[in-house]
CSV table of C-alpha atoms and ligand atoms in Angstrom, one decimal:
chain,number,residue,atom,x,y,z
A,1,UNK,CA,39.4,44.8,48.5
A,2,UNK,CA,37.2,46.1,45.8
A,3,UNK,CA,36.1,49.7,44.9
A,4,UNK,CA,32.3,49.7,44.8
A,5,UNK,CA,30.3,52.6,43.4
A,6,UNK,CA,27.0,52.6,45.4
A,7,UNK,CA,24.2,54.3,43.4
A,8,UNK,CA,21.5,55.6,45.6
A,9,UNK,CA,18.1,56.5,44.0
A,10,UNK,CA,15.1,58.3,45.4
A,11,UNK,CA,13.2,55.7,47.3
A,12,UNK,CA,12.3,55.3,50.9
A,13,UNK,CA,14.8,52.4,51.0
A,14,UNK,CA,17.6,55.0,50.5
A,15,UNK,CA,18.2,55.1,54.3
A,16,UNK,CA,19.0,51.3,54.2
A,17,UNK,CA,21.8,51.9,51.7
A,18,UNK,CA,23.7,53.7,54.5
A,19,UNK,CA,23.8,50.3,56.2
A,20,UNK,CA,24.8,48.6,52.9
A,21,UNK,CA,27.7,51.0,52.6
A,22,UNK,CA,28.8,50.1,56.2
A,23,UNK,CA,28.4,46.4,55.5
A,24,UNK,CA,30.6,46.6,52.4
A,25,UNK,CA,33.2,48.5,54.3
A,26,UNK,CA,33.2,45.7,57.0
A,27,UNK,CA,34.0,43.3,54.2
A,28,UNK,CA,37.1,45.5,53.4
A,29,UNK,CA,35.7,47.3,50.4
A,30,UNK,CA,36.0,50.9,49.5
A,31,UNK,CA,32.7,52.6,48.7
A,32,UNK,CA,32.0,55.8,46.7
A,33,UNK,CA,28.3,56.9,47.0
A,34,UNK,CA,26.7,58.3,43.9
A,35,UNK,CA,23.3,59.9,44.8
A,36,UNK,CA,20.6,61.0,42.4
A,37,UNK,CA,18.7,64.3,43.0
A,38,UNK,CA,15.7,62.4,44.3
A,39,UNK,CA,17.8,60.3,46.7
A,40,UNK,CA,19.0,63.5,48.4
A,41,UNK,CA,15.3,64.2,49.3
A,42,UNK,CA,15.4,61.1,51.4
A,43,UNK,CA,19.0,61.0,52.9
A,44,UNK,CA,21.6,63.8,53.1
A,45,UNK,CA,25.0,63.5,51.4
A,46,UNK,CA,26.7,64.2,54.8
A,47,UNK,CA,25.5,60.8,56.1
A,48,UNK,CA,27.2,58.9,53.2
A,49,UNK,CA,30.3,61.2,53.3
A,50,UNK,CA,30.8,60.4,57.0
A,51,UNK,CA,30.4,56.6,56.4
A,52,UNK,CA,32.4,56.3,53.2
A,53,UNK,CA,35.0,59.0,53.9
A,54,UNK,CA,34.7,60.0,50.3
A,55,UNK,CA,33.0,63.0,48.7
A,56,UNK,CA,29.6,61.9,47.6
A,57,UNK,CA,29.1,62.3,43.8
A,58,UNK,CA,25.9,64.1,43.0
A,59,UNK,CA,26.3,65.8,39.6
A,60,UNK,CA,28.7,65.7,36.7
A,61,UNK,CA,28.4,69.4,36.4
A,62,UNK,CA,29.5,70.2,40.0
A,63,UNK,CA,32.2,72.9,40.1
A,64,UNK,CA,35.7,71.4,40.5
A,65,UNK,CA,34.4,67.8,40.1
A,66,UNK,CA,35.2,67.4,36.4
A,67,UNK,CA,38.9,67.9,36.0
A,68,UNK,CA,39.2,64.2,35.0
A,69,UNK,CA,35.7,63.7,33.4
A,70,UNK,CA,34.6,62.1,36.5
A,71,UNK,CA,32.0,59.6,35.3
A,72,UNK,CA,34.6,58.2,32.8
A,73,UNK,CA,37.5,58.0,35.4
A,74,UNK,CA,35.2,56.5,38.1
A,75,UNK,CA,33.8,54.1,35.5
A,76,UNK,CA,37.2,52.6,34.7
A,77,UNK,CA,38.4,52.3,38.3
A,78,UNK,CA,35.4,50.6,40.0
A,79,UNK,CA,35.1,46.9,40.4
A,80,UNK,CA,31.3,46.9,40.8
A,81,UNK,CA,28.4,49.3,40.3
A,82,UNK,CA,25.7,48.6,42.9
A,83,UNK,CA,22.4,50.4,42.8
A,84,UNK,CA,20.3,50.2,45.9
A,85,UNK,CA,17.6,51.2,46.0
A,86,UNK,CA,17.0,51.0,42.2
A,87,UNK,CA,13.8,52.8,41.3
A,88,UNK,CA,11.6,52.1,38.3
A,89,UNK,CA,13.0,55.4,36.9
A,90,UNK,CA,16.7,54.4,37.0
A,91,UNK,CA,15.9,50.9,35.8
A,92,UNK,CA,14.1,52.5,32.8
A,93,UNK,CA,17.0,54.8,32.1
A,94,UNK,CA,19.6,52.0,32.3
A,95,UNK,CA,17.6,49.8,30.0
A,96,UNK,CA,17.1,52.5,27.4
A,97,UNK,CA,20.5,54.1,27.4
A,98,UNK,CA,19.4,57.4,28.8
A,99,UNK,CA,22.3,59.3,30.4
A,100,UNK,CA,20.9,62.4,31.9
A,101,UNK,CA,22.6,62.4,35.2
A,102,UNK,CA,25.8,61.1,36.8
A,103,UNK,CA,24.5,57.6,37.8
A,104,UNK,CA,23.0,56.8,34.4
A,105,UNK,CA,26.1,58.1,32.6
A,106,UNK,CA,28.3,55.9,34.9
A,107,UNK,CA,26.2,52.9,34.0
A,108,UNK,CA,26.9,53.4,30.2
A,109,UNK,CA,30.6,54.2,30.8
A,110,UNK,CA,31.5,51.3,33.0
A,111,UNK,CA,32.6,47.8,32.1
A,112,UNK,CA,32.4,46.7,35.7
A,113,UNK,CA,29.6,44.2,36.7
A,114,UNK,CA,26.3,45.8,37.7
A,115,UNK,CA,24.1,44.7,40.6
A,116,UNK,CA,20.8,46.3,41.2
A,117,UNK,CA,18.4,46.0,44.2
A,118,UNK,CA,15.0,47.2,42.9
A,119,UNK,CA,12.6,48.7,45.3
A,120,UNK,CA,9.1,50.2,44.4
A,121,UNK,CA,5.4,49.7,44.8
A,122,UNK,CA,4.1,46.2,44.0
A,123,UNK,CA,2.1,47.3,41.0
A,124,UNK,CA,4.9,49.3,39.6
A,125,UNK,CA,7.2,46.3,39.9
A,126,UNK,CA,4.6,44.1,38.1
A,127,UNK,CA,4.0,46.7,35.3
A,128,UNK,CA,4.8,45.5,31.9
A,129,UNK,CA,7.1,48.4,31.2
A,130,UNK,CA,9.2,47.7,34.3
A,131,UNK,CA,9.3,43.9,33.7
A,132,UNK,CA,10.4,44.5,30.1
A,133,UNK,CA,13.2,46.9,31.3
A,134,UNK,CA,14.3,44.4,33.9
A,135,UNK,CA,14.4,41.7,31.2
A,136,UNK,CA,16.5,43.9,28.9
A,137,UNK,CA,19.0,44.5,31.7
A,138,UNK,CA,19.1,40.9,32.8
A,139,UNK,CA,19.9,39.9,29.1
A,140,UNK,CA,22.8,42.4,29.2
A,141,UNK,CA,24.2,40.6,32.3
A,142,UNK,CA,23.0,43.0,35.0
A,143,UNK,CA,22.4,41.0,38.2
A,144,UNK,CA,19.6,41.7,40.7
A,145,UNK,CA,18.9,41.3,44.4
A,146,UNK,CA,15.2,40.4,44.6
A,147,UNK,CA,13.1,42.8,46.5
A,148,UNK,CA,11.4,41.5,49.6
A,149,UNK,CA,7.7,41.3,50.4
A,150,UNK,CA,5.9,42.9,53.3
A,151,UNK,CA,4.5,46.3,54.3
A,152,UNK,CA,5.6,49.0,51.8
A,153,UNK,CA,6.0,52.6,52.7
A,154,UNK,CA,3.0,53.4,50.5
A,155,UNK,CA,0.8,51.4,52.8
A,156,UNK,CA,0.4,48.4,50.4
A,157,UNK,CA,1.4,44.9,51.4
A,158,UNK,CA,3.3,43.0,48.7
A,159,UNK,CA,6.6,42.6,46.9
A,160,UNK,CA,8.7,45.6,46.3
A,161,UNK,CA,10.6,46.4,49.5
A,162,UNK,CA,14.3,46.9,49.2
A,163,UNK,CA,16.2,43.7,50.1
A,164,UNK,CA,17.8,43.6,53.5
A,165,UNK,CA,21.2,45.3,53.6
A,166,UNK,CA,22.9,42.0,54.7
A,167,UNK,CA,21.4,40.2,51.7
A,168,UNK,CA,22.7,42.9,49.4
A,169,UNK,CA,26.2,42.7,50.9
A,170,UNK,CA,26.2,38.9,50.5
A,171,UNK,CA,25.1,39.3,46.8
A,172,UNK,CA,28.0,41.7,46.3
A,173,UNK,CA,30.4,39.3,48.0
A,174,UNK,CA,29.2,36.5,45.7
A,175,UNK,CA,29.7,38.6,42.6
A,176,UNK,CA,33.1,39.9,43.6
A,177,UNK,CA,34.5,36.5,44.7
A,178,UNK,CA,32.5,34.2,42.5
A,179,UNK,CA,32.4,30.5,43.3
A,180,UNK,CA,32.6,28.2,40.4
A,181,UNK,CA,34.4,25.1,39.1
A,182,UNK,CA,37.7,27.1,39.1
A,183,UNK,CA,37.4,28.5,42.6
A,184,UNK,CA,40.9,28.4,44.2
A,185,UNK,CA,42.6,27.7,40.9
A,186,UNK,CA,45.3,30.1,39.5
A,187,UNK,CA,44.9,30.7,35.8
A,188,UNK,CA,47.4,32.6,33.7
A,189,UNK,CA,46.0,33.9,30.4
A,190,UNK,CA,48.0,35.7,27.6
A,191,UNK,CA,46.3,38.0,25.1
A,192,UNK,CA,47.0,40.4,22.3
A,193,UNK,CA,50.0,40.8,20.0
A,194,UNK,CA,53.6,41.3,20.8
A,195,UNK,CA,55.8,44.0,19.2
A,196,UNK,CA,59.4,43.5,18.1
A,197,UNK,CA,61.2,46.8,17.6
A,198,UNK,CA,63.0,47.5,14.3
A,199,UNK,CA,64.0,51.0,15.5
A,200,UNK,CA,62.6,53.5,18.0
A,201,UNK,CA,59.5,54.1,15.8
A,202,UNK,CA,58.7,50.9,14.0
A,203,UNK,CA,58.0,47.3,15.1
A,204,UNK,CA,57.0,43.9,13.7
A,205,UNK,CA,53.5,43.1,15.1
A,206,UNK,CA,50.3,41.4,14.1
A,207,UNK,CA,46.6,41.9,14.0
A,208,UNK,CA,45.6,40.5,17.4
A,209,UNK,CA,43.2,42.8,19.2
A,210,UNK,CA,43.3,40.9,22.5
A,211,UNK,CA,39.5,40.3,22.3
A,212,UNK,CA,39.8,36.5,22.6
A,213,UNK,CA,42.3,36.5,25.4
A,214,UNK,CA,40.5,39.2,27.4
A,215,UNK,CA,37.3,37.2,27.1
A,216,UNK,CA,39.0,34.1,28.4
A,217,UNK,CA,40.4,36.0,31.4
A,218,UNK,CA,37.0,37.3,32.1
A,219,UNK,CA,35.4,33.9,31.8
A,220,UNK,CA,38.0,32.2,34.0
A,221,UNK,CA,37.4,34.9,36.6
A,222,UNK,CA,33.6,34.4,36.4
A,223,UNK,CA,34.2,30.7,36.9
A,224,UNK,CA,35.9,31.5,40.2
A,225,UNK,CA,39.6,31.5,39.3
A,226,UNK,CA,42.3,33.9,40.4
A,227,UNK,CA,43.4,35.2,37.1
A,228,UNK,CA,46.6,36.9,35.9
A,229,UNK,CA,46.3,38.3,32.4
A,230,UNK,CA,49.6,38.9,30.6
A,231,UNK,CA,48.7,41.3,27.9
A,232,UNK,CA,50.5,42.6,24.9
A,233,UNK,CA,49.8,46.1,23.6
A,234,UNK,CA,46.0,46.6,23.2
A,235,UNK,CA,43.5,49.3,23.9
A,236,UNK,CA,41.2,46.9,25.8
A,237,UNK,CA,40.0,47.7,29.3
A,238,UNK,CA,41.0,44.9,31.7
A,239,UNK,CA,38.1,42.7,33.1
A,240,UNK,CA,37.4,43.5,36.7
A,241,UNK,CA,39.0,41.4,39.4
A,242,UNK,CA,41.8,40.3,37.2
A,243,UNK,CA,45.5,41.1,37.7
A,244,UNK,CA,47.0,42.5,34.5
A,245,UNK,CA,50.7,42.5,33.6
A,246,UNK,CA,51.4,44.6,30.5
A,247,UNK,CA,54.2,43.4,28.2
A,248,UNK,CA,55.4,44.4,24.8
A,249,UNK,CA,57.8,41.9,23.3
A,250,UNK,CA,57.8,38.1,23.1
A,251,UNK,CA,60.7,37.9,25.5
A,252,UNK,CA,58.9,40.1,28.0
A,253,UNK,CA,55.8,37.9,27.7
A,254,UNK,CA,57.9,34.8,28.1
A,255,UNK,CA,59.5,36.2,31.3
A,256,UNK,CA,56.1,37.2,32.8
A,257,UNK,CA,54.5,33.9,32.0
A,258,UNK,CA,57.4,31.7,33.1
A,259,UNK,CA,57.6,33.6,36.4
A,260,UNK,CA,54.0,32.7,37.2
A,261,UNK,CA,53.7,29.3,35.6
A,262,UNK,CA,55.1,27.3,38.5
A,263,UNK,CA,52.3,28.5,40.8
A,264,UNK,CA,49.6,28.2,38.1
A,265,UNK,CA,47.0,25.5,37.7
A,266,UNK,CA,46.3,26.5,34.1
A,267,UNK,CA,48.1,28.5,31.5
A,268,UNK,CA,46.1,29.6,28.4
A,269,UNK,CA,48.2,31.1,25.6
A,270,UNK,CA,45.8,33.1,23.4
A,271,UNK,CA,48.3,35.7,22.6
A,272,UNK,CA,49.6,36.0,19.0
A,273,UNK,CA,53.3,35.9,19.9
A,274,UNK,CA,55.8,36.9,17.3
A,275,UNK,CA,57.8,33.9,16.1
A,276,UNK,CA,60.7,36.1,14.8
A,277,UNK,CA,62.2,39.4,16.0
A,278,UNK,CA,64.9,41.6,14.3
A,279,UNK,CA,68.3,40.3,15.2
A,280,UNK,CA,69.2,43.8,16.2
A,281,UNK,CA,67.0,46.8,16.7
A,282,UNK,CA,68.5,50.0,15.4
A,283,UNK,CA,69.1,52.6,18.2
A,284,UNK,CA,68.2,55.4,15.7
A,285,UNK,CA,65.4,55.8,13.3
A,286,UNK,CA,66.2,53.9,10.0
A,287,UNK,CA,66.1,56.4,7.1
A,288,UNK,CA,65.0,55.5,3.6
A,289,UNK,CA,68.3,56.0,1.9
A,290,UNK,CA,68.4,52.6,0.3
A,291,UNK,CA,66.2,51.1,-2.4
A,292,UNK,CA,66.3,47.7,-0.7
A,293,UNK,CA,66.6,46.6,2.8
A,294,UNK,CA,67.2,43.1,4.1
A,295,UNK,CA,66.1,42.4,7.7
A,296,UNK,CA,67.8,39.7,9.7
A,297,UNK,CA,65.3,38.0,12.0
A,298,UNK,CA,65.9,35.5,14.8
A,299,UNK,CA,63.5,33.1,16.5
A,300,UNK,CA,61.8,34.4,19.7
A,301,UNK,CA,61.4,32.0,22.6
A,302,UNK,CA,58.5,29.6,22.1
A,303,UNK,CA,56.8,30.1,25.4
A,304,UNK,CA,54.2,27.3,25.2
A,305,UNK,CA,56.8,24.8,24.1
A,306,UNK,CA,59.1,25.8,26.9
A,307,UNK,CA,56.2,25.4,29.4
A,308,UNK,CA,55.5,21.9,27.9
A,309,UNK,CA,59.1,20.9,28.4
A,310,UNK,CA,59.4,22.4,31.9
A,311,UNK,CA,56.4,20.5,33.3
A,312,UNK,CA,57.4,17.2,31.7
A,313,UNK,CA,56.1,14.3,33.8
A,314,UNK,CA,54.1,16.4,36.2
A,315,UNK,CA,51.0,17.4,34.2
A,316,UNK,CA,50.8,20.7,36.0
A,317,UNK,CA,50.0,23.4,35.0
A,318,UNK,CA,47.4,22.3,32.5
A,319,UNK,CA,48.5,23.9,29.2
A,320,UNK,CA,46.2,25.3,26.6
A,321,UNK,CA,47.4,26.8,23.4
A,322,UNK,CA,45.7,28.4,20.4
A,323,UNK,CA,46.5,27.6,16.8
A,324,UNK,CA,46.1,30.5,14.3
A,325,UNK,CA,46.0,28.7,10.9
A,326,UNK,CA,44.9,29.6,7.4
A,327,UNK,CA,44.7,26.0,6.0
A,328,UNK,CA,44.4,22.4,7.4
A,329,UNK,CA,43.4,24.1,10.6
A,330,UNK,CA,42.6,21.0,12.7
A,331,UNK,CA,45.5,18.9,11.4
A,332,UNK,CA,48.0,21.8,12.2
A,333,UNK,CA,46.5,22.1,15.6
A,334,UNK,CA,46.9,18.4,16.3
A,335,UNK,CA,50.6,18.7,15.3
A,336,UNK,CA,51.0,21.6,17.7
A,337,UNK,CA,49.3,19.6,20.5
A,338,UNK,CA,52.1,17.0,20.4
A,339,UNK,CA,55.0,19.2,19.3
A,340,UNK,CA,54.4,21.5,22.2
A,341,UNK,CA,53.4,18.7,24.6
A,342,UNK,CA,50.2,20.5,25.8
A,343,UNK,CA,46.7,19.4,26.9
A,344,UNK,CA,44.5,21.4,24.6
A,345,UNK,CA,44.8,23.4,21.4
A,346,UNK,CA,42.0,25.7,20.4
A,347,UNK,CA,42.2,26.0,16.6
A,348,UNK,CA,40.9,29.0,14.6
A,349,UNK,CA,41.0,29.9,10.9
A,350,UNK,CA,42.5,33.4,10.8
A,351,UNK,CA,42.0,33.7,7.0
A,352,UNK,CA,38.2,34.3,7.6
A,353,UNK,CA,36.8,37.8,7.7
A,354,UNK,CA,34.1,36.8,10.2
A,355,UNK,CA,36.3,35.0,12.7
A,356,UNK,CA,39.8,34.9,14.1
A,357,UNK,CA,41.7,38.3,14.4
A,358,UNK,CA,40.1,41.5,15.5
A,359,UNK,CA,36.4,40.7,15.0
A,360,UNK,CA,34.0,40.0,17.9
A,361,UNK,CA,33.1,36.4,16.8
A,362,UNK,CA,35.1,33.2,16.4
A,363,UNK,CA,34.6,29.6,15.3
A,364,UNK,CA,37.0,27.2,16.9
A,365,UNK,CA,37.8,23.5,17.2
A,366,UNK,CA,39.0,22.3,20.5
A,367,UNK,CA,41.6,19.6,20.0
A,368,UNK,CA,42.7,17.3,22.8
A,369,UNK,CA,44.2,13.8,23.1
A,370,UNK,CA,40.6,12.6,23.6
A,371,UNK,CA,39.2,14.1,20.4
A,372,UNK,CA,37.9,17.2,18.7
A,373,UNK,CA,34.9,19.5,19.3
A,374,UNK,CA,33.9,22.3,17.0
A,375,UNK,CA,32.2,25.4,18.5
A,376,UNK,CA,30.2,27.1,15.7
A,377,UNK,CA,30.6,30.8,14.9
A,378,UNK,CA,29.5,32.9,18.0
A,379,UNK,CA,30.7,35.8,20.1
A,380,UNK,CA,34.2,35.4,21.5
A,381,UNK,CA,32.7,35.8,25.0
A,382,UNK,CA,30.6,32.7,24.5
A,383,UNK,CA,33.5,30.8,22.9
A,384,UNK,CA,35.6,31.8,26.0
A,385,UNK,CA,32.9,30.4,28.4
A,386,UNK,CA,32.8,27.1,26.5
A,387,UNK,CA,36.6,26.8,26.5
A,388,UNK,CA,36.8,27.6,30.2
A,389,UNK,CA,34.2,25.0,31.0
A,390,UNK,CA,36.1,22.4,28.9
A,391,UNK,CA,39.3,23.3,30.8
A,392,UNK,CA,37.4,22.9,34.2
A,393,UNK,CA,36.2,19.5,33.2
A,394,UNK,CA,39.7,18.4,32.1
A,395,UNK,CA,41.2,19.7,35.3
A,396,UNK,CA,38.6,17.9,37.4
A,397,UNK,CA,39.3,14.6,35.5
A,398,UNK,CA,43.0,15.0,36.2
A,399,UNK,CA,42.4,15.5,39.9
A,400,UNK,CA,40.1,12.5,40.1
A,401,UNK,CA,42.6,10.3,38.2
A,402,UNK,CA,45.6,11.3,40.3
A,403,UNK,CA,43.9,10.6,43.7
B,1,PMT,O1,43.2,38.9,19.7
B,1,PMT,P1,42.1,38.7,18.7
B,1,PMT,O2,42.0,39.8,17.7
B,1,PMT,O3,40.8,38.4,19.5
B,1,PMT,O4,42.4,37.4,17.9
B,1,PMT,C1,42.4,36.1,18.5
B,1,PMT,C2,43.6,35.2,18.0
B,1,PMT,C3,43.4,34.9,16.5
B,1,PMT,C4,44.9,36.0,18.2
B,1,PMT,C5,43.6,33.9,18.9
B,1,PMT,O5,42.4,33.3,18.8
B,1,PMT,C6,44.7,33.0,18.5
B,1,PMT,O6,44.6,32.2,17.6
B,1,PMT,N1,45.9,33.1,19.3
B,1,PMT,C7,47.1,32.4,19.0
B,1,PMT,C8,47.9,33.0,17.9
B,1,PMT,C9,49.2,32.3,17.6
B,1,PMT,O7,50.2,32.8,17.9
B,1,PMT,O8,49.0,31.1,17.1
B,1,PMT,P2,50.3,30.1,16.6
B,1,PMT,O9,49.6,29.0,15.9
B,1,PMT,O10,51.3,30.9,15.9
B,1,PMT,O11,50.9,29.6,18.0
B,1,PMT,C10,50.5,28.4,18.6
B,1,PMT,C11,50.6,28.6,20.2
B,1,PMT,O12,51.9,28.9,20.6
B,1,PMT,C12,49.7,29.8,20.6
B,1,PMT,O13,49.1,29.4,21.8
B,1,PMT,C13,50.8,30.9,20.9
B,1,PMT,O14,50.4,31.8,21.9
B,1,PMT,C14,52.0,30.1,21.3
B,1,PMT,N2,53.3,30.7,21.0
B,1,PMT,C15,53.6,31.1,19.7
B,1,PMT,C16,54.8,31.6,19.4
B,1,PMT,C17,55.7,31.8,20.4
B,1,PMT,N3,56.9,32.3,20.2
B,1,PMT,N4,55.4,31.4,21.7
B,1,PMT,C18,54.2,30.9,22.0
B,1,PMT,O15,54.0,30.5,23.1
């Protein structure tokens, strides 16, 4: 079941969005209606309130509605923002970052996927300004349900009518449970750093932001997989439709991954796991009463190597590791491929300022038994999509071979 924010704008099709809300509920989803001022000229809030059994959101300045900065709190809890009907006005606002009401602010604040069902007069739909705004939104990943053709409320015949409620609900279903090469596959992804406590206020950590791992989790989900993201401490917002398990230390990450690995088809270790942890964490804050301090560190569990040993002979789950190196990147990655007995190592040079830790881009070399492939510098989201596609291909070849 997903939480869908249904944005309703001021168009004659607004009455059809009542049916859209009902259709989504029939699929088991929870719907919160967000109505613009113009939408309320066409349909009353009571209708949506009765159907959705939630207060209809109309304004961010409504008395009593803002105890939790509502557009921010709703933005982070929804799985999808659906706008139906989407007028030329709201399309223009979304495309240009104008946030002058609740719905347009929600669009800017949410990381959830966005689906819009445009509806307007044919000539408005064909106008350069609207086409350009639609192109801008499409390039940003917004999806659309094409308007239908026929008699329009304005008396014209042509394209611009709001798509049928059933088609809008189907488009939502497809977005929320994407089909793709990993449909039906369970994928565990690790992301972020681990923290090994020295005392109650200090820890040994590293520079991982979680960007690479979160992008992989999102890409795996987009390719149809059921995804569990085991995440070390990061500020990142989880991708929608992904189960997130928060951990802190290498041992906690090990326990969370091992518990899920037996059921998984693929495990991707993008986390920067600490290799060593303090032999003993001090229960009290360590005070600076000595000129020198020697820390005794002990090895943490090598999660990936343990998974490699545990699956010996079975080939399941498919194991993908990352190699964070500063020299001889590919040679080191190949060593890790065999030492940890895994199927793929994605090698990156973490000494670079424009790739590796923290930044939005990466350049990687995918190392497998079959060979090497370098993906040039690009956004981590794009790298993640490529890596997931390689994994899907590898998985498929495995299945074919074992039949
Ligand atoms: O999070 P970002 O800021 O986006 O940065 C991304 C990244 C640089 C962290 C990522 O691309 C990356 O390289 N992740 C792996 C970091 C790492 O720990 O590399 P390694 O070469 O030390 O380890 C090799 C593999 O063994 C990794 O898959 C690692 O997750 C795994 N490992 C390591 C140690 C350990 N105790 N257990 C493990 O399973």
